[in-house]
Tab-separated table of C-alpha atoms and ligand atoms in Angstrom:
chain	number	residue	atom	x	y	z
L	29	MET	CA	21.029	1.052	-35.496
L	30	LYS	CA	17.381	1.879	-34.872
L	31	GLU	CA	16.412	3.608	-31.642
L	32	ARG	CA	14.993	1.229	-29.064
L	33	ILE	CA	12.143	1.772	-26.614
L	34	VAL	CA	11.355	-0.411	-23.617
L	35	LEU	CA	7.604	-0.697	-22.940
L	36	ALA	CA	6.030	-1.658	-19.594
L	37	TYR	CA	3.817	-4.450	-20.898
L	38	SER	CA	0.797	-5.931	-19.085
L	39	GLY	CA	-0.467	-8.280	-21.803
L	40	GLY	CA	-3.765	-6.362	-22.057
L	41	LEU	CA	-5.318	-4.533	-25.000
L	42	ASP	CA	-3.783	-1.068	-24.508
L	43	THR	CA	-0.168	-2.110	-24.106
L	44	SER	CA	-0.463	-4.784	-26.826
L	45	VAL	CA	-1.594	-2.103	-29.284
L	46	ALA	CA	1.031	0.283	-27.899
L	47	ILE	CA	3.806	-1.948	-29.282
L	48	GLY	CA	2.881	-1.252	-32.919
L	49	TRP	CA	1.547	2.232	-32.189
L	50	ILE	CA	4.846	3.401	-30.676
L	51	ALA	CA	6.860	1.759	-33.465
L	52	GLU	CA	4.783	3.564	-36.134
L	53	ALA	CA	4.799	6.918	-34.319
L	54	THR	CA	8.518	6.970	-33.529
L	55	GLY	CA	10.202	4.577	-35.977
L	56	ALA	CA	11.838	2.827	-33.000
L	57	GLU	CA	12.038	-0.872	-32.127
L	58	VAL	CA	9.914	-1.867	-29.150
L	59	ILE	CA	11.039	-4.214	-26.386
L	60	ALA	CA	8.194	-5.415	-24.144
L	61	VAL	CA	8.884	-5.892	-20.437
L	62	ALA	CA	6.382	-7.714	-18.215
L	63	VAL	CA	6.938	-7.867	-14.456
L	64	ASP	CA	5.109	-10.323	-12.217
L	65	VAL	CA	4.282	-8.670	-8.887
L	66	GLY	CA	1.692	-11.293	-8.013
L	67	GLN	CA	-1.141	-9.898	-10.135
L	68	GLY	CA	-2.278	-13.418	-11.052
L	69	GLY	CA	-3.835	-14.221	-14.429
L	70	GLU	CA	-1.867	-15.482	-17.419
L	71	SER	CA	1.561	-17.116	-17.277
L	72	LEU	CA	4.598	-14.969	-18.021
L	73	GLU	CA	5.365	-17.175	-21.025
L	74	THR	CA	1.911	-16.521	-22.560
L	75	VAL	CA	2.374	-12.803	-22.012
L	76	ARG	CA	5.885	-12.934	-23.531
L	77	GLN	CA	4.672	-14.739	-26.639
L	78	ARG	CA	1.819	-12.252	-27.122
L	79	ALA	CA	4.258	-9.335	-26.998
L	80	LEU	CA	6.339	-10.955	-29.747
L	81	ASP	CA	3.194	-11.712	-31.798
L	82	CYS	CA	2.184	-8.044	-31.485
L	83	GLY	CA	5.490	-6.947	-33.003
L	84	ALA	CA	7.944	-6.533	-30.129
L	85	VAL	CA	11.539	-7.215	-31.247
L	86	GLU	CA	12.327	-8.623	-27.808
L	87	ALA	CA	10.226	-9.542	-24.792
L	88	TYR	CA	11.625	-9.694	-21.293
L	89	VAL	CA	9.639	-11.165	-18.415
L	90	ALA	CA	10.594	-11.082	-14.754
L	91	ASP	CA	9.191	-12.969	-11.803
L	92	ALA	CA	9.558	-10.201	-9.206
L	93	ARG	CA	7.112	-11.645	-6.691
L	94	ASP	CA	9.612	-12.364	-3.912
L	95	GLU	CA	11.539	-9.167	-4.588
L	96	PHE	CA	8.271	-7.207	-4.399
L	97	ALA	CA	7.160	-8.932	-1.193
L	98	ASN	CA	10.565	-8.677	0.539
L	99	GLU	CA	11.808	-5.264	-0.556
L	100	TYR	CA	8.566	-3.320	-1.114
L	101	CYS	CA	5.682	-4.879	0.835
L	102	MET	CA	7.701	-5.525	4.007
L	103	PRO	CA	8.922	-1.920	4.437
L	104	THR	CA	5.303	-0.854	3.809
L	105	LEU	CA	4.190	-3.185	6.605
L	106	GLN	CA	6.936	-1.974	8.950
L	107	ALA	CA	5.786	1.613	8.314
L	108	ASN	CA	2.119	0.565	8.906
L	109	ALA	CA	1.582	2.592	5.741
L	110	LEU	CA	-2.023	3.697	5.213
L	111	TYR	CA	-2.415	6.763	2.982
L	112	MET	CA	-5.157	9.039	4.342
L	113	ASP	CA	-5.327	6.521	7.214
L	114	ARG	CA	-6.887	3.902	4.910
L	115	TYR	CA	-5.103	2.971	1.670
L	116	PRO	CA	-2.198	0.487	2.023
L	117	LEU	CA	-0.341	1.829	-1.074
L	118	VAL	CA	-1.043	-1.145	-3.330
L	119	SER	CA	-0.255	0.486	-6.705
L	120	ALA	CA	2.150	3.027	-5.248
L	121	ILE	CA	4.651	0.336	-4.202
L	122	SER	CA	4.484	-1.720	-7.406
L	123	ARG	CA	5.557	1.171	-9.688
L	124	PRO	CA	9.056	1.509	-8.225
L	125	VAL	CA	9.816	-2.237	-8.517
L	126	ILE	CA	8.466	-2.369	-12.090
L	127	SER	CA	10.547	0.732	-12.897
L	128	ARG	CA	13.650	-1.027	-11.605
L	129	HIS	CA	13.128	-3.844	-14.102
L	130	LEU	CA	12.333	-1.399	-16.918
L	131	VAL	CA	15.585	0.473	-16.326
L	132	ALA	CA	17.556	-2.786	-16.128
L	133	ALA	CA	16.002	-3.940	-19.428
L	134	ALA	CA	16.725	-0.582	-21.074
L	135	LYS	CA	20.395	-1.004	-20.131
L	136	GLN	CA	20.514	-4.623	-21.256
L	137	PHE	CA	18.881	-3.955	-24.651
L	138	GLY	CA	20.455	-0.555	-25.309
L	139	ALA	CA	17.202	1.429	-25.231
L	140	SER	CA	17.107	5.209	-24.909
L	141	THR	CA	13.465	5.537	-23.856
L	142	VAL	CA	10.977	3.864	-21.532
L	143	ALA	CA	7.233	3.815	-22.279
L	144	HIS	CA	4.307	3.099	-19.964
L	145	GLY	CA	0.547	2.848	-20.418
L	146	CYS	CA	-0.595	5.468	-17.880
L	147	THR	CA	-2.904	8.377	-18.630
L	148	GLY	CA	-2.040	11.974	-17.795
L	149	LYS	CA	-4.466	12.187	-14.884
L	150	GLY	CA	-3.122	9.766	-12.318
L	151	ASN	CA	-0.364	9.149	-9.805
L	152	ASP	CA	1.125	6.176	-11.621
L	153	GLN	CA	2.677	8.234	-14.456
L	154	VAL	CA	4.487	10.272	-11.786
L	155	ARG	CA	5.653	7.186	-9.881
L	156	PHE	CA	6.999	5.520	-13.054
L	157	GLU	CA	8.735	8.559	-14.435
L	158	VAL	CA	10.221	9.817	-11.180
L	159	SER	CA	11.530	6.304	-10.414
L	160	ILE	CA	12.898	5.851	-13.949
L	161	GLN	CA	14.597	9.257	-13.935
L	162	THR	CA	16.191	8.473	-10.596
L	163	LEU	CA	17.433	4.991	-11.530
L	164	GLY	CA	18.325	5.838	-15.138
L	165	PRO	CA	18.911	9.604	-15.469
L	166	ASP	CA	19.792	9.277	-19.189
L	167	LEU	CA	16.489	7.652	-20.127
L	168	LYS	CA	13.560	9.496	-21.705
L	169	CYS	CA	9.951	8.590	-20.887
L	170	ILE	CA	6.886	8.472	-23.113
L	171	ALA	CA	3.287	7.458	-22.437
L	172	PRO	CA	1.376	6.550	-25.647
L	173	VAL	CA	-2.049	7.057	-24.058
L	174	ARG	CA	-1.021	10.507	-22.808
L	175	ASP	CA	1.522	11.610	-25.446
L	176	LEU	CA	0.652	9.720	-28.667
L	177	ALA	CA	-3.172	9.980	-28.642
L	178	LEU	CA	-3.790	6.261	-28.149
L	179	THR	CA	-7.425	6.203	-26.987
L	180	ARG	CA	-9.424	3.105	-26.047
L	181	ASP	CA	-11.500	3.263	-29.257
L	182	LYS	CA	-8.410	3.643	-31.416
L	183	ALA	CA	-6.815	0.709	-29.596
L	184	ILE	CA	-9.769	-1.559	-30.426
L	185	GLU	CA	-9.800	-0.406	-34.052
L	186	TYR	CA	-6.019	-0.941	-34.332
L	187	ALA	CA	-6.115	-4.414	-32.762
L	188	GLU	CA	-8.893	-5.505	-35.136
L	189	SER	CA	-7.397	-4.045	-38.313
L	190	HIS	CA	-3.961	-5.527	-37.507
L	191	ASN	CA	-5.362	-8.889	-36.369
L	192	LEU	CA	-3.548	-8.707	-33.039
L	193	PRO	CA	-3.940	-11.838	-30.887
L	194	ILE	CA	-5.882	-10.013	-28.190
L	195	GLU	CA	-9.520	-9.920	-27.104
L	196	THR	CA	-11.185	-6.584	-27.931
L	197	THR	CA	-14.792	-7.376	-27.096
L	198	LYS	CA	-14.462	-8.185	-23.398
L	199	LYS	CA	-15.619	-4.856	-21.955
L	200	ASN	CA	-14.532	-4.270	-18.386
L	201	PRO	CA	-16.110	-1.050	-17.118
L	202	PHE	CA	-13.387	-0.596	-14.501
L	203	SER	CA	-9.727	0.333	-14.477
L	204	ILE	CA	-8.063	-2.296	-12.304
L	205	ASP	CA	-4.553	-2.626	-10.948
L	206	GLN	CA	-3.642	-5.576	-8.784
L	207	ASN	CA	-0.696	-7.298	-7.147
L	208	VAL	CA	-0.045	-9.494	-4.129
L	209	TRP	CA	-0.430	-6.534	-1.708
L	210	GLY	CA	-3.945	-5.757	-2.969
L	211	ARG	CA	-6.260	-4.629	-5.727
L	212	ALA	CA	-7.400	-1.164	-6.864
L	213	VAL	CA	-10.587	-0.532	-8.843
L	214	GLU	CA	-11.714	2.779	-10.295
L	215	THR	CA	-13.797	4.437	-13.081
L	216	GLY	CA	-17.165	3.402	-14.552
L	217	PHE	CA	-20.231	3.957	-12.378
L	218	LEU	CA	-17.950	4.311	-9.320
L	219	GLU	CA	-17.168	7.846	-10.570
L	220	ASP	CA	-20.573	8.870	-9.194
L	221	ILE	CA	-19.543	8.907	-5.541
L	222	TRP	CA	-23.118	8.399	-4.346
L	223	ASN	CA	-23.192	4.955	-6.025
L	224	GLY	CA	-22.369	2.017	-3.799
L	225	PRO	CA	-20.072	-0.695	-5.160
L	226	THR	CA	-21.746	-3.745	-6.700
L	227	LYS	CA	-20.647	-7.348	-6.113
L	228	ASP	CA	-18.723	-7.556	-9.409
L	229	VAL	CA	-16.252	-4.898	-8.213
L	230	TYR	CA	-14.649	-7.369	-5.802
L	231	ASP	CA	-12.316	-10.242	-6.531
L	232	TYR	CA	-9.889	-10.738	-3.602
L	233	THR	CA	-12.647	-10.733	-0.946
L	234	GLU	CA	-15.964	-12.440	-0.234
L	235	ASP	CA	-18.989	-10.576	1.126
L	236	PRO	CA	-18.283	-9.973	4.858
L	237	ALA	CA	-22.034	-10.086	5.577
L	238	PHE	CA	-22.099	-13.864	5.011
L	239	PRO	CA	-18.861	-15.115	6.540
L	240	PRO	CA	-17.759	-18.706	7.087
L	241	ALA	CA	-16.862	-19.840	10.656
L	242	PRO	CA	-14.244	-17.683	12.429
L	243	ASP	CA	-10.616	-18.404	11.501
L	244	VAL	CA	-8.019	-17.898	14.238
L	245	VAL	CA	-4.475	-17.286	13.007
L	246	THR	CA	-1.244	-16.819	14.949
L	247	ILE	CA	1.337	-14.658	13.189
L	248	THR	CA	4.970	-14.788	14.333
L	249	PHE	CA	7.090	-11.707	13.593
L	250	ASP	CA	10.844	-11.362	13.664
L	251	GLN	CA	11.967	-7.707	13.696
L	252	GLY	CA	8.734	-6.586	12.085
L	253	ILE	CA	8.703	-9.316	9.401
L	254	PRO	CA	6.153	-12.181	9.461
L	255	THR	CA	8.074	-15.456	9.612
L	256	LYS	CA	5.454	-18.038	10.675
L	257	LEU	CA	1.714	-18.607	10.351
L	258	ASP	CA	0.263	-20.930	12.985
L	259	GLY	CA	3.814	-22.061	13.704
L	260	ARG	CA	4.640	-22.972	10.079
L	261	PRO	CA	7.621	-21.097	8.592
L	262	VAL	CA	6.642	-18.814	5.674
L	263	THR	CA	8.381	-16.340	3.405
L	264	PRO	CA	6.918	-12.820	3.278
L	265	LEU	CA	5.318	-13.689	-0.092
L	266	GLN	CA	3.731	-16.846	1.348
L	267	ALA	CA	2.502	-14.960	4.418
L	268	ILE	CA	0.760	-12.341	2.250
L	269	GLU	CA	-0.693	-14.969	-0.122
L	270	GLU	CA	-2.049	-17.181	2.654
L	271	LEU	CA	-3.581	-14.224	4.489
L	272	ASN	CA	-5.073	-12.957	1.221
L	273	ARG	CA	-6.929	-16.260	1.038
L	274	ARG	CA	-7.908	-16.567	4.711
L	275	ALA	CA	-8.744	-12.912	5.425
L	276	GLY	CA	-10.244	-12.577	1.921
L	277	ALA	CA	-12.668	-15.436	2.661
L	278	GLN	CA	-13.886	-13.368	5.657
L	279	GLY	CA	-14.317	-10.172	3.619
L	280	ILE	CA	-11.507	-8.346	5.447
L	281	GLY	CA	-9.739	-5.401	3.796
L	282	ARG	CA	-12.449	-3.811	1.638
L	283	ILE	CA	-11.893	-0.051	1.396
L	284	ASP	CA	-14.130	2.488	-0.376
L	285	MET	CA	-12.767	6.030	-0.305
L	286	VAL	CA	-12.385	9.368	-2.026
L	287	GLU	CA	-8.679	10.013	-2.290
L	288	ASP	CA	-6.429	13.027	-2.874
L	289	ARG	CA	-4.216	12.340	-5.877
L	290	LEU	CA	-0.860	14.055	-6.237
L	291	VAL	CA	-2.060	15.771	-9.438
L	292	GLY	CA	-4.775	17.629	-7.490
L	293	ILE	CA	-7.785	15.508	-8.475
L	294	LYS	CA	-10.005	13.814	-5.915
L	295	SER	CA	-10.902	10.304	-7.070
L	296	ARG	CA	-13.152	7.472	-5.902
L	297	GLU	CA	-11.284	4.246	-5.228
L	298	ILE	CA	-12.271	0.773	-4.145
L	299	TYR	CA	-9.466	-1.319	-2.705
L	300	GLU	CA	-9.212	-4.879	-1.490
L	301	ALA	CA	-6.186	-5.763	0.590
L	302	PRO	CA	-7.090	-8.649	2.900
L	303	GLY	CA	-3.566	-9.917	3.582
L	304	ALA	CA	-2.073	-6.446	3.884
L	305	MET	CA	-4.751	-5.224	6.305
L	306	ALA	CA	-4.511	-8.357	8.475
L	307	LEU	CA	-0.715	-8.029	8.625
L	308	ILE	CA	-0.771	-4.293	9.384
L	309	THR	CA	-3.330	-4.829	12.184
L	310	ALA	CA	-1.152	-7.530	13.759
L	311	HIS	CA	2.093	-5.596	13.282
L	312	GLN	CA	0.663	-2.423	14.834
L	313	GLU	CA	-0.382	-4.371	17.919
L	314	LEU	CA	3.019	-6.012	18.283
L	315	GLU	CA	4.564	-2.526	18.117
L	316	ASN	CA	2.156	-1.425	20.883
L	317	VAL	CA	3.694	-4.141	23.042
L	318	THR	CA	7.363	-3.702	22.092
L	319	LEU	CA	8.027	-0.026	21.241
L	320	GLU	CA	8.802	2.500	23.976
L	321	ARG	CA	6.126	5.224	24.227
L	322	GLU	CA	8.051	8.179	22.737
L	323	GLN	CA	9.537	6.000	20.011
L	324	ALA	CA	6.042	4.743	19.141
L	325	ARG	CA	4.563	8.250	19.027
L	326	PHE	CA	7.336	9.586	16.816
L	327	LYS	CA	7.218	6.531	14.561
L	328	ARG	CA	3.571	7.230	13.771
L	329	THR	CA	4.553	10.674	12.466
L	330	VAL	CA	7.474	9.239	10.501
L	331	GLY	CA	5.262	6.472	9.088
L	332	GLN	CA	2.734	8.993	7.848
L	333	ARG	CA	5.403	11.093	6.110
L	334	TRP	CA	6.946	7.921	4.631
L	335	THR	CA	3.510	6.933	3.308
L	336	GLU	CA	2.949	10.309	1.655
L	337	LEU	CA	6.386	10.240	0.035
L	338	VAL	CA	5.742	6.755	-1.363
L	339	TYR	CA	2.235	7.681	-2.519
L	340	ASP	CA	3.764	10.701	-4.276
L	341	GLY	CA	6.259	8.578	-6.234
L	342	GLN	CA	9.348	9.311	-4.079
L	343	TRP	CA	10.337	5.693	-3.348
L	344	TYR	CA	13.980	6.266	-4.367
L	345	SER	CA	14.295	9.778	-2.876
L	346	PRO	CA	16.883	10.680	-0.219
L	347	LEU	CA	14.307	11.617	2.442
L	348	LYS	CA	12.410	8.357	1.938
L	349	GLN	CA	15.694	6.475	2.373
L	350	ASN	CA	16.490	8.414	5.563
L	351	LEU	CA	13.073	7.550	6.978
L	352	ASP	CA	13.632	3.882	5.988
L	353	THR	CA	16.703	3.878	8.215
L	354	PHE	CA	14.720	5.227	11.164
L	355	ILE	CA	11.848	2.773	10.678
L	356	GLN	CA	14.253	-0.135	10.251
L	357	ASP	CA	15.989	0.744	13.514
L	358	THR	CA	12.660	0.776	15.396
L	359	GLN	CA	11.969	-2.825	14.364
L	360	LYS	CA	14.852	-4.345	16.353
L	361	TYR	CA	12.546	-5.625	19.122
L	362	VAL	CA	9.297	-5.994	17.138
L	363	SER	CA	9.394	-9.778	17.502
L	364	GLY	CA	6.823	-12.152	18.933
L	365	GLU	CA	3.396	-13.551	18.244
L	366	ILE	CA	-0.037	-12.089	17.617
L	367	ARG	CA	-3.155	-14.252	17.758
L	368	MET	CA	-5.995	-12.839	15.717
L	369	GLU	CA	-9.541	-13.859	14.841
L	370	LEU	CA	-10.546	-13.337	11.214
L	371	HIS	CA	-14.302	-13.082	10.948
L	372	GLY	CA	-17.030	-11.173	9.124
L	373	GLY	CA	-14.924	-8.336	7.735
L	374	ARG	CA	-12.779	-7.870	10.832
L	375	ALA	CA	-9.357	-8.929	12.028
L	376	THR	CA	-9.587	-8.786	15.816
L	377	ILE	CA	-6.540	-9.166	18.042
L	378	GLN	CA	-6.987	-11.764	20.775
L	379	GLY	CA	-3.523	-12.358	22.180
L	380	ARG	CA	0.046	-11.088	22.142
L	381	ARG	CA	3.279	-12.705	23.322
L	382	SER	CA	6.859	-11.465	23.005
L	383	ASP	CA	10.262	-12.103	24.605
L	384	THR	CA	11.073	-8.446	23.954
L	385	SER	CA	7.789	-7.109	25.353
L	386	LEU	CA	7.693	-3.893	27.393
L	387	TYR	CA	4.394	-4.898	28.977
L	388	ASP	CA	5.095	-5.413	32.663
L	389	PHE	CA	2.382	-7.341	34.487
L	390	GLY	CA	3.612	-6.158	37.881
L	391	LEU	CA	3.340	-2.500	36.841
L	392	ALA	CA	-0.046	-2.942	35.137
L	393	THR	CA	-1.957	-5.151	37.550
L	394	TYR	CA	-4.717	-3.917	39.883
L	395	ASP	CA	-4.565	-7.232	41.735
L	396	THR	CA	-1.961	-8.716	44.048
L	397	GLY	CA	1.565	-8.651	42.698
L	398	ASP	CA	1.499	-4.872	42.109
L	399	THR	CA	5.052	-3.534	41.919
L	400	PHE	CA	4.117	0.061	41.063
L	401	ASP	CA	4.582	2.606	43.843
L	402	GLN	CA	1.330	4.623	43.617
L	403	SER	CA	2.544	7.193	46.141
L	404	SER	CA	4.940	8.620	43.548
L	405	ALA	CA	2.035	9.519	41.210
L	406	ARG	CA	1.007	12.564	43.307
L	407	GLY	CA	4.306	14.347	43.020
L	408	PHE	CA	4.549	13.470	39.361
L	409	ILE	CA	1.159	15.044	38.628
L	410	ASP	CA	1.935	18.175	40.681
L	411	ILE	CA	5.016	18.845	38.609
L	412	PHE	CA	3.582	17.642	35.285
L	413	GLY	CA	0.588	20.006	35.646
L	414	LEU	CA	2.539	22.896	37.159
L	415	SER	CA	3.062	25.039	34.058
L	416	ALA	CA	-0.659	24.948	33.164
L	417	LYS	CA	-1.573	25.740	36.776
L	418	VAL	CA	0.765	28.752	36.825
L	419	ALA	CA	-0.836	29.964	33.568
L	420	SER	CA	-4.329	29.570	34.959
L	421	GLY	CA	-3.291	31.724	37.951
L	422	ARG	CA	-2.323	34.408	35.461
L	423	ASP	CA	-5.706	34.076	33.609
L	424	ILE	CA	-7.635	34.485	36.862
L	425	ARG	CA	-5.601	37.601	37.668
L	426	VAL	CA	-6.099	39.134	34.218
L	427	LYS	CA	-9.675	38.188	33.254
L	428	GLY	CA	-11.246	36.815	36.401
L	429	ALA	CA	-11.424	33.123	35.458
L	430	VAL	CA	-10.201	30.520	33.024
L	431	ASP	CA	-13.782	29.293	32.606
L	432	ASP	CA	-16.679	30.641	34.759
L	433	LEU	CA	-18.511	27.272	34.392
L	434	SER	CA	-21.885	29.125	34.280
L	435	ASP	CA	-23.329	26.948	31.491
L	436	VAL	CA	-22.653	23.851	33.600
L	437	ALA	CA	-24.668	25.323	36.486
L	438	GLU	CA	-27.529	26.279	34.106
L	439	LEU	CA	-27.700	22.765	32.711
L	440	SER	CA	-27.847	21.137	36.141
L	441	ASN	CA	-30.684	23.478	37.254
L	442	ASP	CA	-32.971	22.458	34.363
W	514	LIG	N1	-5.400	5.618	-6.897
W	514	LIG	C1	-4.534	4.550	-6.566
W	514	LIG	C2	-3.113	5.043	-6.469
W	514	LIG	O1	-2.839	6.093	-6.921
W	514	LIG	C3	-4.669	3.365	-7.480
W	514	LIG	C4	-4.316	3.554	-8.902
W	514	LIG	C5	-4.504	2.259	-9.609
W	514	LIG	N2	-4.409	2.324	-11.022
W	514	LIG	C6	-5.383	1.899	-11.828
W	514	LIG	N3	-5.150	1.923	-13.103
W	514	LIG	N4	-6.522	1.485	-11.387
W	514	LIG	O2	-2.261	4.402	-5.927
């Protein structure tokens, strides 16, 4: 029997050419696998047929939209994951779910190798291959663009000479990756980091400078998962999709940044993640209301480490799983409602309400109804500041003063 290779297939030019290219270079049969993670565009059936027309011996398509939303986007939301404080991990979380389907297809069709369309310069090759090795340790990985010299020009030439049913003239200057959690755009004139993005870069969002009337949305969470929008029950997928539309119409979730890739390169990225950014903003605020202070502080550190692990392709690693357990446990009381105004590029919190809130009106109020005993603050501060005060006594003994404050006096005499 011929060797079989499973190819991560998008339906685009490069992976359509890769089917025949891999078969010719290796002598293997190619099985195309397309996974729907909410990237929009053509139907899975159209994509499947194209793979077969381009020479795949089998084509497997999977609607993984709910799986992606439930098992990948929701943990990302619960972690409030923003790489370098800004990027909500759009591509980083789709690679592990696609890898899962690639490994399952390899098993089902008896393939020894998995192929993907990544270059050798990015994070995505690492995320695919680390995930595939973890889920299917016997599988080999190849990347035709990186390993079999499949360049863009050669792909166009190949598609034309073999009459492949794929458009070769439509020139998109950008490299784009998109799914329901957001959209990533890179390359082209964006590689000059002094250049501002032009209108054609964006697709999920409208220009925030010309917004429609404000849109107020109430998001209900149950243990850190959105379950209702404006009182209507929604699945996680529906919540993300609806907020992509509503926050997208207001130009929320545009991100332009220079990012540190795992491979050591700094790269310019434009992201659009309207639904993700609206949800993270709301979820963070509900945590402010429901998490105890020390738990909240520590969770921010854990969330950042979780985010870096996921960015670096470690979705299925032991440490990432340990941190999942911690984050999951913190979400027990993250239930309630957040009311938020979506307008002109911003999601602004207006109200919060929760049966499991730790906000105590009696403790917080400066008006009548105060239940906080202010007389206990004095003793608390004396003891809380004691170790620093003892140290300052030592500094005065040793070098005369902690701070002689002379520059303050000079300034006030001017
Ligand atoms: N730099 C981002 C990341 O590493 C996005 C990569 C998206 N891929 C693409 N072909 N545009 O997660």
